Structure formats: structure tokens, C-alpha cells
């Protein structure tokens, strides 16, 4: 029997407001649209999606530990993480990803490097497998592709 493999997508604070919060920066799509995009992507890869959002830092830590255990167990390939503002402030998220040895692709809808200086530093980047920044919500699909390719490396073409 084929084993179902999960891709986790976790979203941090204020991303529940996508569509109404700064549409000039984040676009008009809602978080439900992001989830639909991610589901289309994971099902195209024959995988399950576990998509979540929270405004609470400790909840993200708990979820990262849970996802790390699932990857160790072989039932998941990793995490796409838009930690939103916690990206720039949270040593706890850095430590959680590192401690869980969780393959993580960091995503930002906007190009954080073209914005305020306080958004230029990320506590997540040093422990990320890869980073996708500035492609709008399409960045989530790119990040899922990256995780899948990382888990199933292509042979030389
Ligand atoms: C964001 C960028 C962060 O700086 C910001 O705090 C967010 C969203 C993005 O997706 O562009 O909430 O992570």
C-alpha cells in the first residue's frame, strides 16, 4: 500500500487577515486562497497538505516539534513556513526548527529585503533548507516544489 506523505504549511501572525491587510503589499488573495493553491500543489505531487495559521509564537513551536517528529517517522517531508513578523524576532522558532531537524522552506509573500530594515534580518533563514521571497502567494507553491525536489532528488537530465 502506498504511504501518504504530508507537507506542512504553517502561517504566523496576521496572515489570517490576508486579502484585507495591506493589499498593496500582500495582494488581494485570502488565506483560504493560499490554502487552495497549496492543496492543488501537494495533490499534484500525490501528497497530503496540513495547512495551519496561528497568531501565537508558542503554538508555532509546538507545531514545528510535531512536524519534526512526523518527518523522523517518515510520514512527512517537511515544512513551508511563513512565520510573518516572528521571522524577525523569534529565537524560539530558530531553535525549534534546528532542534526538530525539520526541513523548512521559509516563505515571504513580499520582498522583505525591499522593505523596512527591521524586516531584513531573519532568525529562520540560518536554519532553513531554502528561502522563497517576493513572489506573492505563488511563493508557497514554489516552496512546496522545492521541498518535494529536495526529498526526491532528480537524476541528471
Ligand atoms: C511577511 C513579511 C513579514 O515581514 C511580515 O511581518 C508579515 C508577512 C510576508 O509574507 O511578506 O506578516 O512574512
XYZ file of C-alpha atoms and ligand atoms in Angstrom:
170
model
C 0.000 0.000 0.000
C 1.289 3.480 -0.891
C 2.287 5.552 2.099
C 0.714 9.002 2.351
C 3.286 11.746 2.745
C 2.422 15.090 4.249
C 3.660 18.599 3.542
C 3.103 21.039 6.400
C 2.394 24.716 5.703
C 2.371 26.933 8.794
C 1.457 30.615 8.808
C 2.224 33.090 11.558
C 0.603 36.211 12.966
C -1.777 38.404 10.987
C -1.745 36.163 7.931
C -5.382 35.342 8.754
C -6.016 38.908 7.551
C -4.669 38.329 4.041
C -6.910 39.962 1.455
C -7.764 42.929 3.663
C -4.368 43.709 5.289
C -2.137 45.920 3.118
C -3.388 44.558 -0.248
C -0.850 46.910 -1.858
C 1.902 44.759 -0.293
C 0.335 41.307 0.128
C -2.238 41.270 -2.700
C -5.969 40.621 -2.742
C -5.919 36.865 -2.117
C -7.115 35.470 1.197
C -5.516 32.779 3.344
C -8.205 30.393 2.041
C -6.908 31.115 -1.479
C -3.357 30.314 -0.288
C -4.602 27.049 1.186
C -6.344 26.139 -2.103
C -3.144 26.899 -4.026
C -1.100 24.740 -1.654
C -3.630 21.892 -1.867
C -3.512 21.965 -5.676
C 0.281 21.812 -5.484
C 0.539 18.984 -2.926
C -2.146 16.876 -4.603
C -0.286 17.334 -7.919
C 2.691 15.750 -6.164
C 0.492 12.982 -4.708
C 0.908 14.324 -1.190
C -1.288 15.427 1.680
C -1.411 19.017 2.917
C -1.566 20.051 6.568
C -2.210 23.811 6.459
C -2.431 25.939 9.608
C -2.324 29.540 10.849
C -1.790 30.938 14.329
C -1.131 34.302 15.902
C 0.831 32.667 18.760
C 4.573 32.035 18.820
C 4.449 29.076 21.253
C 1.838 27.361 19.101
C 4.223 27.553 16.146
C 6.949 25.994 18.334
C 4.597 23.132 19.301
C 3.619 22.578 15.663
C 7.263 22.595 14.499
C 8.098 19.927 17.082
C 5.101 17.883 15.888
C 6.158 18.237 12.219
C 9.751 17.284 13.079
C 8.507 14.081 14.718
C 6.406 13.281 11.620
C 9.427 13.733 9.323
C 11.524 11.475 11.583
C 8.689 8.958 11.475
C 8.676 9.099 7.648
C 5.102 10.367 7.288
C 6.044 13.927 6.182
C 8.751 15.597 4.081
C 8.961 18.985 5.740
C 7.544 22.421 6.344
C 6.779 25.540 4.354
C 6.855 28.336 6.916
C 5.693 31.924 6.656
C 6.439 32.966 10.212
C 5.401 36.550 9.344
C 6.655 39.048 11.958
C 8.066 36.268 14.190
C 10.629 35.700 11.420
C 12.350 38.875 12.524
C 12.078 38.419 16.295
C 11.896 34.771 17.306
C 14.937 32.902 18.595
C 12.415 30.285 19.786
C 11.420 29.484 16.186
C 15.075 29.258 15.143
C 15.763 26.833 17.998
C 12.604 24.805 17.310
C 13.468 24.223 13.626
C 17.069 23.416 14.466
C 16.127 21.149 17.381
C 13.478 19.290 15.384
C 15.868 18.919 12.404
C 12.866 19.845 10.310
C 13.457 20.541 6.586
C 11.930 24.010 6.332
C 11.428 26.364 3.409
C 10.977 29.951 4.570
C 8.419 31.916 2.553
C 7.510 35.583 2.426
C 4.816 36.919 0.127
C 6.515 40.312 -0.122
C 10.173 41.011 -0.856
C 11.191 41.696 2.727
C 14.601 42.975 1.575
C 12.976 45.808 -0.356
C 11.043 46.921 2.737
C 11.898 48.360 6.171
C 15.292 47.461 7.594
C 13.779 45.542 10.536
C 12.431 43.015 8.007
C 15.885 42.331 6.526
C 17.002 40.040 9.326
C 15.508 36.560 9.690
C 16.020 34.173 12.611
C 14.574 31.428 10.397
C 16.956 31.750 7.401
C 20.058 30.242 9.089
C 18.141 27.027 9.833
C 16.102 26.943 6.592
C 16.701 24.468 3.775
C 15.717 27.230 1.337
C 14.073 30.617 1.093
C 11.384 31.962 -1.288
C 10.779 35.679 -1.065
C 8.815 38.221 -3.079
C 6.787 36.038 -5.465
C 3.437 36.810 -3.858
C 1.359 33.823 -2.807
C 2.892 31.785 -5.669
C 5.913 31.531 -3.379
C 4.034 28.882 -1.380
C 3.738 26.634 -4.469
C 7.400 27.257 -5.334
C 8.367 26.320 -1.785
C 6.326 23.089 -1.930
C 8.050 22.208 -5.234
C 11.398 22.864 -3.579
C 10.602 20.615 -0.637
C 9.420 17.810 -2.940
C 12.522 18.091 -5.168
C 14.715 18.086 -2.089
C 13.000 14.908 -0.851
C 13.133 13.190 -4.254
C 16.267 14.475 -5.999
C 16.108 14.271 -9.787
C 18.701 12.241 -11.602
C 20.957 14.124 -14.013
C 18.981 15.152 -17.116
C 5.647 38.541 5.583
C 6.706 39.624 5.756
C 6.875 39.965 7.229
O 7.859 40.993 7.380
C 5.568 40.485 7.799
O 5.695 40.727 9.187
C 4.411 39.602 7.502
C 4.323 38.933 6.208
C 5.387 38.231 4.084
O 4.801 37.196 3.817
O 5.741 39.034 3.214
O 3.484 39.490 8.300
O 6.121 37.341 6.182
